[in-house]
Amino acid sequence: MTDIIVQADNIVHTFGGTVRALDDISVSFERGIIYGLLGPNGAGKTTLIRVLTTLLKPDSGSAHVAGIDVIQDAKGAREKIGLAGQNAAVDGYQTGRENLIMVGRLYNLSKRQAKERADDVLERINLTDAADRQVMTYSGGMKRRLDLAASIVGRPEVLFLDEPTTGIDPRSRLGLWEIINELVADGTTLLLTTQYLEEADRLATRIGVIDHGKLIAEGTADELKTQVGGDVIEIHTGDELASVADALRRGSIAEPIINTARKTVTIPAPKAATSLLEAVRVLDDSGIEVHDIALRRPTLDDVFLTLTGKATEETPVPEKSKGRRSR
Amino acid sequence: MTTLTQTASHIGIITRRNLLRNIRLPQLLLFSTVQPVMFLLLFNYVFGGSIARSIPPIFGDYINYLLPGIIVQNVVFAATATAVGLTEDLQAGVIDRFRSLPMARSAVLAGRTFADVGRAAFVISLMTAVGYLIGFRPLNGFFSLVLAVVLALGFGYSMSWVMAWVGLKVKTPEAAQSAGFLPIFPLVFASSVFVPTSTMPSWLASFAENQPVTVLANTARALILGDAYIAGEPHLAASGATIGSLVLLSLAWIIGIVAVAAPFAVRSYRKTVE
Ligand SMILES: Nc1ncnc2c1ncn2[C@@H]1O[C@H](COP(=O)(O)OP(=O)(O)OP(=O)(O)O)[C@@H](O)[C@H]1O
Ligand SMILES: [Mg+2]
């Protein structure tokens, strides 16, 4: 039997009567994993997190976190959760340590307990050296780390991180990933949202793809990739994306997907090399110039494009970090 | 369950946090104190000479008339900090962080309004000291001066709740700044803060004499300058006001404003954040 720790059922939330930010969405996952919520801008990621962290009462639907109904018993739920929102909500004029002590005190820790807890947490997120500097002197990455620290002061059972690494350089991102993995190793359950596929791919045990307030796919990274149907053919072309796509469509190999940002057209390749040959023939017949055409394993990017029709953000990841995370 | 002690402790923590900002960002405190002191000096030396002609000469220099009024003006201006501070916290996501903690719900608004009154207390003390240097004397004794300041701060506190509501309505710090001052200017200038209402056209005077800023300014003056102030102010003398009745009227305004504004602010807070 799996121990479900977060369960949201049929959540609907509308802003201003028109924007259906959450459209009958249901999500659930078990204790001890990292659940990655992946979606483009405006998909509803933040709104879902706000519902699960008691900040927003949805129009309808129900949600339980660590066995507590977050809508009926917000106060109870707050004892179990930690939240690091999309902005680093830390005070610039306080030191890192003071920020954490303040949060500890708000959890009703005594002054001494709050200090000790702040020390523990600072060590865990590698901020001990900068602990006594005002936060306004911190880099963006350090602020995010401190914000993460503040969210674990209360030893939450479930931690919600809304785009924890957005706007952070690749090295700091790696540091944060490490911390996140350690937290999970210590038994915290995590829900994180991201627009970066690489991040979901490397961190998340399970990924939910969200778009227009709906969960449109779910599974492990590998499961999602196989949804695209095996290998894909990627065609690099200059400004002829549309004509390449037209030609492929006429050749009726498969429905092409255009990525304007990367100037590529991809199509599923169900018959692998045979499909590739077909594609080459079709393009050759139509006389369109292509820079490169190749067969490759699908990435989450392809999954995302296939599912949402939208490209995701590029993840700048340093070379040495490439390669799959073992699970 | 949040116990009463926990709630008090949470309010204390948030108040301290908000006050700390003034100390840690010295330019913030500098400019928020330089401006009132500048007002005091400008009014005293630029307008003082001509205004002095329209007030009873029994209180000595214009500074004695001005200082009680400008204390009230200051607590009202200072209340706009509540609107701005709240919107800044909203935008920065700080309020989301607080709300995700199992802390007393009331602490965010209470801590904000208390801190802003605390800051006003500092500014007023400083202004009174500067006033003393340029000739101000509390003619009715020290205790009455303290009572006047406390009443003014109470009024500032009630205005903080109005400003909390304004801030939660407009949501951005920039808008909060301008929206906050909008109701304040007519209230402060169409009042007895700087000049006697008797010099105003009668329609304006009847507004001025009955609005809370005048009530508070008159009360502060009566406390600081003594009964002679009431005797020298025709509309007060005619109404049979005493220091005691003015204090009660001021308290009524303070309580009335909190009673109306606080529920609006709390409702807006819930609506904004939820
Ligand atoms: N307070 C609000 N008032 C009105 N509309 C809102 C509000 N908050 C969110 N929305 C709308 O709800 C939808 C979902 O927004 P949400 O912030 O959840 O998206 P997101 O997936 O977090 O996007 P991003 O990646 O940009 O953070 C968007 O269309 C957004 O404009
Ligand atoms: Mg978001």
XYZ file of C-alpha atoms and ligand atoms in Angstrom:
633
model
C 0.000 0.000 0.000
C 1.370 3.370 -0.877
C 1.268 6.169 1.617
C -0.380 9.051 -0.210
C 0.761 12.323 1.344
C -0.666 14.884 -1.037
C -4.004 14.430 -2.634
C -5.895 17.082 -4.552
C -9.215 16.159 -6.097
C -11.051 18.028 -8.815
C -9.758 21.443 -7.895
C -11.301 24.301 -9.798
C -10.271 27.889 -9.307
C -11.270 30.881 -11.350
C -9.803 34.361 -11.054
C -12.111 37.282 -11.693
C -14.794 35.023 -13.101
C -12.933 34.495 -16.365
C -9.450 33.054 -15.914
C -9.836 29.370 -15.144
C -6.449 28.963 -13.519
C -7.199 25.458 -12.225
C -9.599 23.471 -14.322
C -10.726 20.365 -12.486
C -7.245 19.209 -11.662
C -6.455 16.141 -9.557
C -2.976 15.304 -8.350
C -1.769 12.818 -5.802
C 1.552 11.395 -4.823
C 3.159 9.309 -2.134
C 5.406 10.095 0.792
C 9.125 10.422 0.256
C 9.276 11.386 -3.403
C 9.909 14.512 -5.398
C 6.908 15.338 -7.471
C 7.710 17.681 -10.320
C 5.000 19.918 -11.653
C 5.994 21.020 -15.088
C 4.205 23.628 -17.117
C 4.608 26.787 -19.183
C 3.923 30.322 -17.900
C 0.388 30.738 -16.699
C -0.263 26.989 -16.572
C -1.536 27.178 -13.008
C 1.473 25.836 -11.107
C 1.607 28.652 -8.574
C -2.140 28.609 -8.140
C -2.095 24.883 -7.349
C 0.708 25.390 -4.837
C -1.226 28.221 -3.233
C -4.222 25.942 -2.818
C -2.137 23.139 -1.337
C -0.362 25.500 1.065
C -3.615 27.002 2.405
C -3.015 30.396 0.824
C -5.930 30.149 -1.554
C -9.342 28.612 -1.122
C -10.358 27.040 -4.409
C -13.836 27.482 -5.881
C -14.375 23.753 -5.575
C -12.560 20.509 -5.015
C -10.768 19.089 -2.028
C -7.160 18.790 -0.985
C -5.367 16.830 1.708
C -1.781 17.213 2.771
C -0.284 14.806 5.303
C -3.756 13.607 6.125
C -5.104 17.070 6.850
C -7.815 18.787 4.870
C -6.100 21.999 3.847
C -9.369 23.742 3.088
C -11.136 22.865 6.345
C -8.138 22.934 8.653
C -5.671 25.438 7.246
C -4.038 25.925 10.607
C -3.411 22.216 11.038
C -2.001 21.925 7.561
C 0.410 24.793 8.162
C 2.050 22.733 10.900
C 2.950 20.117 8.293
C 4.095 22.151 5.323
C 6.891 24.416 4.240
C 6.657 26.826 1.362
C 9.270 28.616 -0.670
C 7.324 30.787 -3.047
C 8.208 31.999 -6.489
C 9.927 35.097 -5.049
C 12.493 34.798 -2.320
C 10.432 36.122 0.580
C 13.270 37.072 2.881
C 13.987 40.428 4.507
C 16.913 42.226 2.951
C 17.630 44.360 5.999
C 17.892 41.412 8.361
C 20.803 39.022 8.361
C 20.290 35.511 7.102
C 20.403 34.194 10.644
C 17.891 36.761 11.895
C 15.489 35.857 9.124
C 15.598 32.223 10.175
C 15.336 32.966 13.889
C 12.274 35.081 13.187
C 10.637 32.209 11.345
C 11.567 29.812 14.144
C 10.025 32.141 16.704
C 6.849 32.257 14.646
C 6.794 28.472 14.942
C 6.667 29.090 18.729
C 10.232 27.964 19.325
C 11.915 29.610 22.282
C 14.678 32.112 21.531
C 17.327 29.514 22.215
C 15.610 26.790 20.217
C 15.110 29.189 17.329
C 18.799 30.069 17.368
C 19.839 26.439 17.384
C 17.453 25.582 14.625
C 18.740 28.517 12.563
C 22.297 27.222 12.998
C 21.278 23.724 11.882
C 19.460 24.980 8.856
C 22.205 27.410 7.863
C 24.679 24.583 7.894
C 22.457 22.360 5.862
C 22.088 24.925 3.090
C 25.726 26.044 3.244
C 25.068 29.597 4.279
C 26.918 29.566 7.592
C 29.646 31.848 6.272
C 27.200 34.496 5.130
C 24.791 34.026 8.006
C 25.556 37.302 9.717
C 25.459 39.503 6.651
C 22.400 41.483 5.708
C 20.473 39.587 3.083
C 20.500 42.556 0.709
C 24.176 41.764 0.126
C 23.377 38.197 -0.925
C 23.431 36.982 -4.512
C 20.205 35.775 -6.082
C 21.217 32.170 -5.511
C 21.991 32.773 -1.857
C 18.625 34.449 -1.369
C 16.870 31.448 -2.865
C 18.842 29.181 -0.603
C 17.900 31.245 2.425
C 14.284 31.186 1.351
C 14.515 27.414 1.102
C 16.108 27.402 4.550
C 13.222 29.410 5.969
C 10.801 26.891 4.549
C 12.433 23.988 6.383
C 12.812 25.672 9.773
C 9.534 24.091 10.886
C 10.659 20.569 9.835
C 7.828 20.215 7.339
C 6.589 16.837 6.206
C 5.851 18.234 2.779
C 7.850 20.981 1.209
C 6.488 23.070 -1.646
C 9.004 24.824 -3.840
C 7.693 27.106 -6.540
C 10.300 27.405 -9.278
C 13.168 27.142 -6.814
C 15.891 27.711 -9.382
C 14.398 30.246 -11.747
C 16.785 33.084 -12.429
C 19.745 31.349 -10.875
C 23.044 30.629 -12.544
C 23.839 26.999 -13.393
C 26.319 26.493 -10.568
C 23.960 27.753 -7.897
C 21.278 25.625 -9.439
C 23.413 22.551 -8.995
C 23.956 23.499 -5.361
C 20.220 23.814 -4.831
C 19.585 20.483 -6.520
C 22.007 18.862 -4.138
C 20.279 20.374 -1.129
C 16.911 19.301 -2.458
C 18.123 15.734 -2.894
C 19.501 15.691 0.634
C 16.199 16.890 2.019
C 14.411 14.066 0.317
C 17.001 11.590 1.487
C 16.121 12.721 5.012
C 12.491 11.862 4.466
C 10.898 15.123 3.393
C 8.390 14.890 0.591
C 8.706 17.550 -2.024
C 6.556 19.149 -4.635
C 8.428 21.452 -6.924
C 7.321 23.340 -9.955
C 9.586 24.138 -12.788
C 9.644 25.312 -16.337
C 12.947 23.547 -16.863
C 12.732 20.055 -18.225
C 16.253 19.221 -17.237
C 15.336 20.026 -13.653
C 12.256 17.833 -13.671
C 14.196 15.124 -15.437
C 17.004 15.108 -12.910
C 15.114 15.694 -9.688
C 11.589 14.429 -9.941
C 10.576 10.892 -9.181
C 7.326 11.590 -10.913
C 6.322 14.423 -13.203
C 2.937 15.955 -13.797
C 2.605 18.114 -16.869
C 0.162 20.943 -16.357
C -1.253 23.308 -18.938
C -4.268 25.611 -18.845
C -5.050 24.412 -15.333
C -5.285 20.762 -16.342
C -2.996 17.832 -15.732
C -2.322 16.660 -19.258
C 0.163 13.895 -18.568
C 1.848 12.175 -15.692
C 4.540 9.611 -15.123
C 8.243 9.144 -14.669
C 10.475 10.981 -17.090
C 10.986 7.726 -18.986
C 7.300 6.961 -19.164
C 6.610 10.409 -20.503
C 9.318 10.031 -23.082
C 7.927 6.768 -24.361
C 4.558 8.522 -24.718
C 6.135 10.390 -27.590
C 6.668 6.997 -29.161
C 10.290 6.059 -29.288
C 12.884 7.961 -31.249
C 12.337 11.263 -32.948
C 13.766 12.829 -36.043
C 15.057 16.324 -35.538
C 15.533 18.563 -38.532
C 17.529 21.761 -38.217
C 16.610 24.291 -40.794
C 16.975 28.022 -41.181
C 13.839 30.026 -41.776
C 12.007 27.321 -43.647
C 10.319 25.720 -40.680
C 6.867 25.995 -42.203
C 7.804 24.596 -45.596
C 9.694 21.713 -44.012
C 6.678 20.933 -41.878
C 4.399 21.138 -44.941
C 6.583 18.804 -46.914
C 6.638 16.275 -44.079
C 2.911 16.534 -43.709
C 2.450 15.901 -47.442
C 4.754 12.925 -47.165
C 2.401 11.814 -44.364
C 5.118 10.356 -42.179
C 3.839 11.832 -38.955
C 2.564 15.120 -37.593
C 5.564 17.485 -37.417
C 6.180 19.723 -34.414
C 7.768 23.104 -34.957
C 10.074 24.652 -32.392
C 10.588 28.214 -33.557
C 12.965 29.094 -30.752
C 15.422 26.390 -31.678
C 14.563 26.482 -35.374
C 13.876 22.803 -35.514
C 11.131 20.573 -36.760
C 10.725 17.230 -35.052
C 8.634 14.227 -35.949
C 8.179 10.932 -34.185
C 10.078 8.116 -35.828
C 8.097 4.962 -35.132
C 10.186 2.913 -37.572
C 13.478 4.513 -36.538
C 15.953 4.436 -39.404
C 13.287 3.619 -41.972
C 11.355 6.682 -40.885
C 14.496 8.742 -41.147
C 15.056 7.589 -44.704
C 11.464 8.376 -45.600
C 11.864 11.869 -44.176
C 15.081 12.475 -46.053
C 13.446 11.331 -49.285
C 10.444 13.589 -48.802
C 12.586 16.603 -48.039
C 14.892 15.870 -50.930
C 11.934 15.620 -53.327
C 10.596 18.949 -52.189
C 13.980 20.552 -52.699
C 14.096 22.292 -49.326
C 17.507 22.933 -47.858
C 18.085 21.581 -44.374
C 21.147 22.096 -42.203
C 20.987 18.845 -40.352
C 18.731 15.872 -39.908
C 19.220 13.227 -37.271
C 17.574 10.484 -35.327
C 17.704 10.825 -31.545
C 16.182 9.690 -28.286
C 13.216 11.832 -27.249
C 13.715 14.354 -24.464
C 11.143 15.770 -22.099
C 11.212 18.743 -24.396
C 9.596 16.630 -27.071
C 7.066 15.381 -24.583
C 6.267 18.890 -23.622
C 5.983 20.112 -27.180
C 3.862 17.197 -28.184
C 1.542 17.706 -25.246
C 1.284 21.463 -25.051
C 2.414 22.690 -28.429
C 4.695 25.085 -26.577
C 8.430 25.152 -26.205
C 9.909 25.243 -22.720
C 12.715 27.323 -21.330
C 16.221 26.234 -22.103
C 18.028 24.924 -19.082
C 21.568 26.184 -18.937
C 23.420 23.329 -17.300
C 27.194 23.122 -17.084
C 28.874 20.309 -18.949
C 30.101 18.442 -15.914
C 26.610 18.031 -14.568
C 25.239 16.397 -17.669
C 24.299 12.796 -17.548
C 21.389 11.093 -15.914
C 20.779 11.086 -12.246
C 20.528 7.588 -10.903
C 17.475 6.748 -8.926
C -4.583 26.310 18.977
C -2.884 29.624 19.152
C -2.933 30.797 22.744
C -3.220 34.429 23.715
C 0.421 34.533 24.754
C 1.456 33.057 21.433
C -0.627 35.608 19.575
C 0.944 38.415 21.593
C 4.373 36.980 20.939
C 3.699 36.722 17.182
C 2.489 40.312 17.091
C 5.632 41.330 18.961
C 7.862 39.461 16.505
C 6.229 41.036 13.465
C 6.246 44.495 15.064
C 9.922 44.153 15.824
C 10.619 42.977 12.313
C 8.844 46.001 10.842
C 10.593 48.424 13.183
C 13.961 46.859 12.472
C 13.644 47.976 8.898
C 13.788 51.612 10.004
C 16.907 51.025 12.000
C 18.688 48.900 9.423
C 17.906 51.185 6.523
C 19.060 54.440 8.129
C 18.163 56.575 5.130
C 14.555 55.502 5.654
C 14.482 56.858 9.171
C 16.524 59.881 8.170
C 14.128 61.008 5.475
C 11.047 60.182 7.454
C 12.321 62.405 10.270
C 13.945 65.164 8.240
C 10.725 65.860 6.390
C 8.576 66.499 9.498
C 11.273 68.619 11.104
C 11.561 70.603 7.889
C 7.789 71.108 7.902
C 7.998 72.350 11.447
C 10.741 74.844 10.650
C 9.168 76.041 7.400
C 5.762 76.600 8.912
C 7.192 78.273 11.942
C 9.539 80.652 10.178
C 7.823 81.164 6.805
C 4.141 81.362 7.737
C 4.493 81.893 11.465
C 4.825 85.638 11.225
C 1.603 86.222 9.358
C -0.395 83.421 11.020
C 0.542 84.726 14.447
C -1.568 87.819 13.745
C -4.758 85.739 13.562
C -4.265 83.777 16.772
C -4.765 84.991 20.326
C -1.407 86.298 21.570
C -1.725 84.665 24.978
C 0.326 81.572 24.047
C 3.442 83.394 23.145
C 5.071 82.546 19.824
C 3.356 80.740 16.925
C 5.477 77.686 17.741
C 3.296 77.031 20.784
C 0.234 77.001 18.564
C 1.957 75.087 15.764
C 3.611 72.235 17.628
C 0.491 70.518 18.995
C -1.067 70.764 15.549
C 1.937 69.503 13.696
C 2.136 66.513 16.024
C -1.303 65.505 14.808
C -0.397 66.228 11.199
C 2.587 63.957 11.630
C 0.825 60.949 13.015
C -1.614 61.170 10.120
C 1.133 61.424 7.513
C 3.031 58.630 9.227
C 0.020 56.349 8.901
C 0.542 56.195 5.128
C 3.589 54.047 5.890
C 1.142 51.287 6.778
C -0.335 51.311 3.286
C 3.073 51.325 1.650
C 4.633 48.733 3.944
C 1.773 46.293 3.529
C 1.809 46.512 -0.255
C 5.566 46.019 -0.301
C 5.254 42.890 1.799
C 2.440 41.632 -0.387
C 4.478 42.102 -3.530
C 7.602 40.552 -2.085
C 5.688 37.420 -1.112
C 6.507 37.980 2.571
C 2.852 37.852 3.500
C 2.506 34.503 1.739
C 5.414 33.224 3.788
C 3.823 34.433 7.023
C 0.501 32.929 6.072
C 2.052 29.575 5.326
C 3.301 29.445 8.931
C 1.089 28.231 11.752
C 1.074 31.700 13.290
C -1.676 33.972 14.584
C -3.609 35.383 11.656
C -3.952 38.774 13.255
C -0.218 39.274 13.685
C 0.510 40.598 10.204
C -1.872 43.560 10.367
C -1.437 44.202 14.069
C 2.337 44.038 13.814
C 2.276 46.434 10.910
C 0.068 49.048 12.550
C 1.920 48.854 15.870
C 5.285 49.273 14.185
C 4.105 52.308 12.272
C 2.853 53.925 15.448
C 6.159 53.118 17.094
C 7.966 54.925 14.348
C 5.590 57.877 14.625
C 6.344 58.047 18.346
C 10.015 58.404 17.561
C 9.425 61.122 14.983
C 7.135 63.062 17.297
C 9.577 62.949 20.175
C 12.260 64.290 17.913
C 9.980 67.054 16.634
C 8.995 68.068 20.108
C 12.637 68.314 21.042
C 13.368 70.465 17.990
C 10.305 72.537 18.838
C 11.655 73.061 22.330
C 14.918 74.329 20.901
C 13.099 76.945 18.839
C 10.917 78.191 21.638
C 8.082 75.740 22.242
C 7.009 75.454 25.902
C 4.285 73.100 27.203
C 2.347 75.660 29.219
C 0.169 73.092 30.965
C 2.858 70.844 32.341
C 4.706 67.753 31.227
C 2.009 65.234 32.030
C -0.504 66.957 29.773
C 2.046 67.052 26.987
C 2.554 63.305 27.304
C -1.182 62.730 27.315
C -1.527 64.850 24.179
C 1.183 62.840 22.430
C -0.396 59.550 23.473
C -3.779 60.659 22.166
C -2.194 61.764 18.904
C -0.499 58.387 18.584
C -3.818 56.686 19.241
C -5.257 58.712 16.419
C -2.314 57.748 14.228
C -3.014 54.131 15.092
C -6.619 54.456 13.992
C -5.479 56.087 10.745
C -3.065 53.184 10.222
C -6.076 50.905 9.965
C -7.605 53.202 7.354
C -4.312 53.122 5.490
C -4.070 49.345 5.801
C -7.396 49.166 4.058
C -6.268 51.629 1.358
C -3.074 49.660 0.754
C -4.888 46.364 0.476
C -7.284 47.900 -2.006
C -4.687 49.420 -4.318
C -2.076 46.645 -3.899
C 1.052 48.401 -5.233
C 3.387 50.565 -3.140
C 3.327 53.403 -5.659
C -0.454 53.558 -5.734
C -0.575 53.168 -1.966
C 1.645 56.204 -1.573
C -0.580 58.471 -3.665
C -3.915 56.965 -2.660
C -2.948 57.226 0.993
C -2.265 60.948 0.791
C -5.427 61.710 -1.164
C -7.823 61.797 1.801
C -5.120 63.093 4.101
C -4.368 66.416 2.457
C -7.843 67.950 2.773
C -8.185 66.551 6.279
C -4.893 67.973 7.455
C -5.020 71.337 5.708
C -8.732 72.059 6.167
C -8.249 71.794 9.904
C -6.926 73.784 12.822
C -3.533 72.098 12.503
C -1.752 75.158 11.085
C -4.237 78.035 11.354
C -7.373 78.819 13.357
C -10.527 77.743 11.558
C -12.034 81.181 12.152
C -10.012 82.565 9.226
C -11.637 80.101 6.776
C -14.797 80.771 4.759
C -17.752 79.680 6.859
C -18.647 76.617 4.755
C -15.094 75.350 5.053
C -14.854 76.254 8.719
C -17.912 74.207 9.536
C -16.334 71.211 7.836
C -12.973 71.842 9.462
C -14.335 72.283 12.956
C -16.148 68.986 12.916
C -13.641 66.660 11.362
C -11.369 64.442 13.456
C -8.027 66.039 12.629
C -9.249 69.358 14.054
C -10.722 67.600 17.049
C -7.393 65.969 17.746
C -5.391 69.139 17.095
C -7.681 71.132 19.400
C -7.447 68.491 22.082
C -3.669 68.372 21.851
C -3.566 72.149 22.051
C -5.956 72.348 24.968
C -3.880 69.760 26.795
C -0.578 71.415 26.024
C -1.584 75.060 26.312
C -4.298 74.751 28.964
C -7.854 76.066 29.295
C -6.807 79.408 27.880
C -6.707 77.816 24.436
C -10.368 76.868 24.625
C -11.265 80.347 25.847
C -9.368 81.925 22.957
C -10.999 79.773 20.286
C -14.546 81.174 19.735
C -16.154 78.008 18.365
C -14.766 75.916 21.217
C -15.728 78.435 23.873
C -19.213 78.713 22.397
C -19.726 74.954 22.454
C -18.813 74.812 26.128
C -15.941 72.401 25.523
C -13.565 71.519 28.319
C -10.249 69.697 28.187
C -12.039 66.633 29.482
C -14.795 66.776 26.882
C -12.252 67.244 24.089
C -10.278 64.230 25.279
C -13.452 62.160 25.308
C -14.420 63.350 21.839
C -10.947 62.452 20.579
C -11.195 59.009 22.114
C -14.573 58.560 20.476
C -13.101 59.393 17.081
C -10.176 57.040 17.611
C -12.394 54.170 18.666
C -14.932 54.932 15.963
C -12.330 54.962 13.191
C -10.743 51.710 14.364
C -14.165 50.123 14.687
C -15.018 50.997 11.095
C -11.649 50.705 9.375
C -10.283 47.565 11.032
C -13.067 45.242 9.829
C -12.753 46.688 6.330
C -9.001 46.196 6.424
C -9.307 42.654 7.743
C -11.884 41.791 5.116
C -9.725 43.263 2.381
C -6.748 41.394 3.747
C -8.597 38.096 3.557
C -9.837 38.856 0.087
C -6.461 40.001 -1.157
C -4.481 37.135 0.184
C -6.972 34.343 -0.356
N -4.285 36.906 -8.418
C -4.643 36.637 -9.672
N -5.613 37.344 -10.275
C -5.990 37.074 -11.533
N -5.452 36.110 -12.280
C -4.483 35.360 -11.750
C -4.025 35.589 -10.422
N -3.062 34.692 -10.154
C -2.915 33.953 -11.262
N -3.778 34.339 -12.228
C -3.927 33.729 -13.554
O -4.085 32.344 -13.388
C -3.369 31.635 -14.375
C -2.413 30.676 -13.721
O -1.416 31.417 -13.057
P -0.254 30.779 -12.226
O 0.460 31.898 -11.556
O -0.779 29.687 -11.385
O 0.649 30.176 -13.369
P 2.094 29.521 -13.271
O 1.990 28.182 -13.875
O 2.598 29.606 -11.888
O 2.940 30.460 -14.215
P 4.447 30.964 -14.097
O 5.295 29.906 -14.685
O 4.464 32.191 -14.935
O 4.736 31.238 -12.677
C -2.714 32.684 -15.252
O -3.530 32.870 -16.380
C -2.689 33.904 -14.404
O -2.782 35.051 -15.200
Mg 4.137 30.554 -10.983
